[in-house]
Coordinates of C-alpha atoms in Angstrom, one line a residue:
X1 CA 79.4 137.5 156.9
X2 CA 76.4 135.6 158.5
X3 CA 75.8 133.9 155.2
X4 CA 79.4 132.5 154.8
X5 CA 79.3 131.5 158.6
X6 CA 76.0 129.6 158.1
X7 CA 77.6 128.0 154.9
X8 CA 80.7 126.9 156.8
X9 CA 78.4 125.4 159.5
X10 CA 76.1 123.7 156.9
X11 CA 79.1 122.0 154.8
X12 CA 80.8 121.1 158.1
X13 CA 77.7 119.0 158.8
X14 CA 77.4 118.0 155.4
X15 CA 80.9 116.5 154.9
X16 CA 80.2 114.4 157.7
X17 CA 76.7 113.4 156.7
X18 CA 77.9 112.4 153.2
X19 CA 81.4 111.4 153.4
X20 CA 82.0 110.4 156.9
X21 CA 85.6 112.4 157.0
X22 CA 86.7 115.7 158.8
X23 CA 89.0 117.7 156.4
X24 CA 91.0 120.7 157.6
X25 CA 89.1 123.5 155.7
X26 CA 85.7 122.4 157.3
X27 CA 87.0 120.9 160.4
X28 CA 86.1 124.0 162.5
X29 CA 82.9 124.7 160.9
X30 CA 81.2 124.5 164.3
X31 CA 83.0 127.8 165.2
X32 CA 80.6 129.4 162.9
X33 CA 78.0 129.3 166.1
X34 CA 80.6 131.4 168.1
X35 CA 80.7 133.9 165.3
X36 CA 76.8 134.1 165.4
X37 CA 76.8 134.5 169.2
X38 CA 79.6 137.1 169.2
X39 CA 77.7 139.0 166.3
X40 CA 74.3 138.7 168.2
X41 CA 75.9 140.5 171.5
X42 CA 77.7 143.2 169.3
X43 CA 74.3 144.0 167.1
X44 CA 72.3 144.0 169.9
X45 CA 74.4 146.4 172.0
X46 CA 74.8 148.6 168.7
X47 CA 70.8 148.6 168.4
X48 CA 69.9 149.0 172.2
X49 CA 72.7 150.9 174.1
X50 CA 70.8 154.0 174.2
X51 CA 67.6 152.3 175.4
X52 CA 66.3 152.4 179.3
X53 CA 65.6 148.8 179.9
X54 CA 63.9 150.0 183.4
X55 CA 61.0 151.5 181.4
X56 CA 58.4 148.6 180.9
X57 CA 57.3 149.6 177.6
X58 CA 61.2 149.4 176.4
X59 CA 61.8 145.9 177.4
X60 CA 58.3 144.9 176.0
X61 CA 59.1 146.3 172.6
X62 CA 62.6 144.5 172.9
X63 CA 61.4 141.2 173.8
X64 CA 58.7 141.5 170.9
X65 CA 61.3 142.5 168.5
X66 CA 63.5 139.7 169.5
X67 CA 60.6 137.1 169.5
X68 CA 59.3 138.3 165.9
X69 CA 63.1 138.1 164.7
X70 CA 63.8 134.6 165.5
X71 CA 60.7 132.6 166.1
X72 CA 58.5 132.2 162.6
X73 CA 61.5 130.6 161.1
X74 CA 62.6 128.5 164.0
X75 CA 59.0 127.1 164.4
X76 CA 59.3 125.8 160.5
X77 CA 62.7 124.5 161.5
X78 CA 61.4 122.4 164.5
X79 CA 57.9 121.4 163.0
X80 CA 59.3 120.1 159.6
X81 CA 61.6 117.5 161.2
X82 CA 59.1 116.8 163.7
X83 CA 56.9 115.7 160.8
X84 CA 59.5 113.6 159.2
X85 CA 60.5 112.3 162.5
X86 CA 57.4 111.3 163.9
X87 CA 57.2 107.7 163.6
X88 CA 60.8 107.2 165.1
X89 CA 59.6 109.4 168.2
X90 CA 56.6 107.0 168.4
X91 CA 58.8 103.9 168.4
X92 CA 61.6 105.6 170.7
X93 CA 63.9 104.6 167.7
X94 CA 66.2 107.7 168.0
X95 CA 69.8 108.1 169.6
X96 CA 68.5 109.4 173.0
X97 CA 66.6 108.0 175.8
X98 CA 63.0 107.2 175.3
X99 CA 62.0 109.7 178.2
X100 CA 64.1 112.6 176.5
X101 CA 62.2 111.6 173.1
X102 CA 59.0 112.1 174.9
X103 CA 60.0 115.7 176.0
X104 CA 61.6 116.9 172.8
X105 CA 58.1 117.6 170.9
X106 CA 57.3 120.0 173.9
X107 CA 60.9 121.1 174.9
X108 CA 61.8 122.4 171.1
X109 CA 58.7 124.4 170.2
X110 CA 59.6 126.5 173.5
X111 CA 63.1 126.7 173.0
X112 CA 64.2 124.6 176.1
X113 CA 65.7 121.8 174.5
X114 CA 69.3 122.7 175.2
X115 CA 68.6 122.8 178.9
X116 CA 67.8 118.9 179.0
X117 CA 70.9 116.8 178.4
X118 CA 70.2 114.5 175.4
X119 CA 67.5 116.7 173.9
X120 CA 69.4 119.4 172.2
X121 CA 70.0 117.5 169.0
X122 CA 67.3 114.9 169.3
X123 CA 65.0 117.0 166.3
X124 CA 67.0 119.3 164.4
X125 CA 70.3 119.9 166.0
X126 CA 71.1 123.5 164.8
X127 CA 68.2 124.7 166.7
X128 CA 70.1 124.1 170.0
X129 CA 71.6 127.5 169.2
X130 CA 68.4 129.3 169.1
X131 CA 67.3 127.8 172.5
X132 CA 70.6 129.2 173.8
X133 CA 69.9 132.7 172.2
X134 CA 66.6 132.7 173.7
X135 CA 68.1 132.8 177.0
X136 CA 70.8 135.5 175.9
X137 CA 67.9 137.6 175.1
X138 CA 66.7 137.5 178.5
X139 CA 70.0 138.1 180.3
X140 CA 70.9 141.1 177.8
X141 CA 68.7 143.8 179.3
X142 CA 70.4 143.0 182.7
X143 CA 74.1 142.9 181.7
X144 CA 74.1 145.4 178.7
X145 CA 74.6 148.8 181.2
X146 CA 76.8 146.7 183.3
X147 CA 78.9 145.9 180.5
X148 CA 79.2 149.2 178.8
X149 CA 80.1 150.7 182.2
X150 CA 83.0 148.4 182.9
X151 CA 83.9 146.5 179.9
X152 CA 87.5 145.9 181.1
X153 CA 86.2 144.3 184.2
X154 CA 83.8 142.2 182.2
X155 CA 86.4 141.0 179.7
X156 CA 88.5 139.7 182.6
X157 CA 85.1 137.8 184.2
X158 CA 84.4 136.3 180.7
X159 CA 87.9 134.9 180.4
X160 CA 87.9 133.7 183.9
X161 CA 84.2 132.2 183.3
X162 CA 85.3 130.4 180.1
X163 CA 88.4 129.2 181.4
X164 CA 86.5 127.7 184.7
X165 CA 84.1 126.0 182.6
X166 CA 86.6 124.3 180.3
X167 CA 88.7 122.9 183.3
X168 CA 85.5 121.8 185.0
X169 CA 84.6 119.9 182.0
X170 CA 88.2 118.5 181.7
X171 CA 88.1 117.3 185.5
X172 CA 84.7 115.8 185.2
X173 CA 84.8 114.1 182.2
X174 CA 88.3 113.8 180.8
X175 CA 87.5 110.9 178.3
X176 CA 85.2 113.5 176.5
X177 CA 87.8 116.1 175.5
X178 CA 88.4 114.9 171.6
X179 CA 86.0 113.9 169.1
X180 CA 83.3 116.2 170.4
X181 CA 81.6 117.0 167.3
X182 CA 80.8 113.7 166.0
X183 CA 79.2 112.2 169.2
X184 CA 75.9 112.7 170.3
X185 CA 75.7 111.3 173.9
X186 CA 74.2 113.3 176.8
X187 CA 77.4 114.3 178.4
X188 CA 78.7 115.6 175.1
X189 CA 75.4 117.6 174.5
X190 CA 75.6 119.0 177.9
X191 CA 79.2 120.2 177.4
X192 CA 78.8 121.7 173.9
X193 CA 75.3 123.1 174.1
X194 CA 74.3 124.1 177.7
X195 CA 73.3 127.8 177.7
X196 CA 75.5 128.7 180.8
X197 CA 78.5 127.1 179.1
X198 CA 78.1 129.3 176.0
X199 CA 77.0 132.7 177.7
X200 CA 80.5 134.0 177.8
X201 CA 80.6 134.0 173.8
X202 CA 77.6 136.3 173.9
X203 CA 79.0 138.4 176.6
X204 CA 81.9 139.0 174.7
X205 CA 80.5 140.4 171.8
X206 CA 78.6 143.1 174.1
X207 CA 82.2 143.7 175.4
X208 CA 83.4 143.9 171.9
X209 CA 80.9 146.7 171.3
X210 CA 81.8 148.6 174.3
X211 CA 85.5 148.7 173.2
X212 CA 84.5 149.6 169.4
X213 CA 82.2 152.5 170.7
X214 CA 84.8 154.1 173.1
X215 CA 87.8 153.7 170.4
X216 CA 86.1 153.5 167.0
X217 CA 88.7 153.6 164.3
X218 CA 91.7 153.3 166.7
X219 CA 92.7 149.9 165.0
X220 CA 92.8 150.1 161.2
X221 CA 90.5 147.4 159.4
X222 CA 93.4 145.9 157.7
X223 CA 95.1 145.4 160.8
X224 CA 92.0 143.8 162.1
X225 CA 91.8 141.5 159.2
X226 CA 95.2 140.5 159.5
X227 CA 94.7 139.9 163.3
X228 CA 91.7 137.4 162.2
X229 CA 94.0 135.9 159.5
X230 CA 96.5 135.3 162.1
X231 CA 94.2 134.0 164.6
X232 CA 93.2 131.6 162.0
X233 CA 96.5 130.3 161.2
X234 CA 97.6 129.7 165.0
X235 CA 94.4 127.7 165.7
X236 CA 94.8 125.5 162.7
X237 CA 98.4 124.9 163.3
X238 CA 98.2 124.0 167.2
X239 CA 94.5 122.5 166.9
X240 CA 95.8 119.1 167.8
X241 CA 97.2 120.2 171.0
X242 CA 94.1 122.3 171.8
X243 CA 91.3 120.5 173.8
X244 CA 88.1 120.5 171.4
X245 CA 85.9 122.0 174.0
X246 CA 87.8 125.0 174.0
X247 CA 87.8 125.4 170.2
X248 CA 84.0 124.5 170.3
X249 CA 83.0 126.6 173.2
X250 CA 84.6 130.0 172.3
X251 CA 88.3 130.1 171.7
X252 CA 87.8 130.8 167.9
X253 CA 86.7 134.3 169.2
X254 CA 90.1 135.4 168.6
X255 CA 89.5 135.1 164.9
X256 CA 85.7 136.1 165.0
X257 CA 86.1 139.3 167.2
X258 CA 88.7 141.2 165.1
X259 CA 86.8 140.1 161.9
X260 CA 83.4 141.3 163.1
X261 CA 85.3 144.9 164.4
X262 CA 86.8 144.9 160.9
X263 CA 83.2 144.2 159.3
X264 CA 81.8 147.4 161.5
X265 CA 84.4 149.6 159.6
X266 CA 83.7 148.3 156.1
X267 CA 81.5 151.0 154.1
X268 CA 82.4 149.8 150.4
X269 CA 83.3 146.7 148.4
X270 CA 81.9 143.3 147.9
X271 CA 80.5 142.6 151.3
X272 CA 77.9 145.8 151.1
X273 CA 76.6 144.9 147.6
X274 CA 73.0 143.8 147.3
X275 CA 73.5 140.2 146.6
X276 CA 75.6 139.6 149.3
X277 CA 73.3 141.7 151.9
X278 CA 70.3 139.5 150.7
X279 CA 72.3 136.1 151.5
X280 CA 73.1 137.5 154.9
X281 CA 69.3 138.1 155.2
X282 CA 68.4 134.3 154.3
X283 CA 71.3 132.9 156.5
X284 CA 69.4 132.5 159.6
X285 CA 66.9 130.3 157.6
X286 CA 69.6 128.6 155.8
X287 CA 71.5 127.7 159.2
X288 CA 68.1 126.6 160.8
X289 CA 66.7 124.4 157.7
X290 CA 70.0 122.8 156.2
X291 CA 69.4 119.9 158.3
X292 CA 65.9 119.4 157.2
X293 CA 66.9 119.6 153.7
X294 CA 69.3 116.6 154.4
X295 CA 66.5 114.8 156.0
X296 CA 64.1 115.5 152.8
X297 CA 66.9 114.7 150.3
X298 CA 67.2 111.2 152.0
X299 CA 63.5 110.5 152.0
X300 CA 63.1 111.6 148.5
X301 CA 66.0 109.7 147.4
X302 CA 64.7 106.4 149.3
X303 CA 61.1 106.6 148.1
X304 CA 61.3 108.4 144.7
X305 CA 64.8 107.4 143.6
X306 CA 65.2 104.1 145.0
X307 CA 68.4 105.4 146.7
X308 CA 70.2 106.3 143.2
X309 CA 72.0 109.1 145.2
X310 CA 73.8 107.2 148.0
X311 CA 76.7 105.8 145.9
X312 CA 77.1 109.3 144.4
X313 CA 77.9 111.6 147.5
X314 CA 79.4 114.6 145.8
X315 CA 76.0 114.6 143.6
X316 CA 74.0 114.2 146.8
X317 CA 75.9 116.8 148.7
X318 CA 75.2 119.3 145.7
X319 CA 71.6 118.8 145.3
X320 CA 71.3 119.0 149.3
X321 CA 73.1 122.3 149.1
X322 CA 70.7 123.7 146.3
X323 CA 67.7 122.3 148.3
X324 CA 68.8 124.1 151.5
X325 CA 69.4 127.3 149.7
X326 CA 65.9 127.3 148.1
X327 CA 64.3 126.4 151.2
X328 CA 66.0 129.3 152.9
X329 CA 64.6 131.6 150.4
X330 CA 61.3 130.4 150.4
X331 CA 61.3 130.6 154.3
X332 CA 62.6 134.1 154.4
X333 CA 59.8 135.4 152.0
X334 CA 57.0 133.1 152.9
X335 CA 57.6 132.9 156.6
X336 CA 60.4 134.8 158.4
X337 CA 59.6 138.2 157.2
X338 CA 55.7 138.0 157.1
X339 CA 55.8 136.3 160.5
X340 CA 58.2 139.1 161.7
X341 CA 55.9 142.0 160.7
X342 CA 52.7 140.1 161.9
X343 CA 54.2 139.8 165.3
X344 CA 55.7 143.3 165.7
X345 CA 52.4 144.7 164.5
X346 CA 50.2 142.6 166.9
X347 CA 52.1 142.9 170.0
X348 CA 54.1 146.2 169.8
X349 CA 51.0 148.3 169.9
X350 CA 49.4 146.3 172.8
X351 CA 52.7 146.9 174.8
X352 CA 52.7 150.6 174.3
X353 CA 49.1 150.9 175.3
X354 CA 49.5 149.1 178.4
X355 CA 52.5 151.5 179.5
X356 CA 50.4 154.5 178.7
X357 CA 47.6 153.1 181.1
X358 CA 50.2 152.7 183.6
X359 CA 51.8 156.1 183.3
X360 CA 49.1 158.4 181.7
X361 CA 50.4 161.7 180.4
X362 CA 49.0 164.5 182.7
X363 CA 46.4 166.8 181.5
X364 CA 47.9 170.2 180.4

């Protein structure tokens, strides 16, 4: 499922980059990020619901595992566009202000770009979600036991929180309610990418796990899939009447939550076959590198092919898609997995050693 969500986001971007249009099948492609946030909350809860985060070594092991999982590929996704865009940064010739451009080379490697309006999309736009995810990782050990203890309360809190954010944005910036996905000003970036605005989606993933854990199998998988399809049909039918900020910032959870719950119950079929599992494993690198792939394609077309692909957008889109897939596979095998293993090996043992020094085992 992660691969198809990443593919949806990629083609959502490529359709606009190459054709300057938004067709109905891809028009909600940005909602793939909502899927990732929900799935992150769900999977982390599944992995850590039995962990005691009050123990320092457990917190350290969790943080090491999270950094190891996302940072190696993320660093490539930041440094590659930085190298390609360095001349523009030096000239200040980008869509954001010069002061923002001066901050981006510092903010992006630290995963802080989403906290500064105008910086989130200045380098490699999809990396804004990793900036959010790093914040969610810090919040997770604090909220997990609270949500698991009172999921109904937290469900109500999350819905009220998300509604309050949307209403506040409508009141503050009424002219920014439509066409958000094609705009790049500071207010739009703040509304779409600010971590506190997207926190409800991650928390909802934790709530979904809490209900799934308590009532596993209560709703048949087929019914969950029907709910997901029905939710998608409703959103597409009434999307013109729904503020885009609501669609962008979590309303599509009505589709993704039942789909994730259905996926949690699937034990056979196409989605669990090795090729699809492999595609799921490279989905993170694909998501991060599809924008740099587009940059590389444009640079290569300009300097090596003399702009030959510009009048052939279908061919250019196909070439860039294949390039993005190839870069994702290479990044997974050469950077993402080796980097994860190296970080876990390097930092997990010292964390456990420090914990033993603080709490030595008494002699028998």
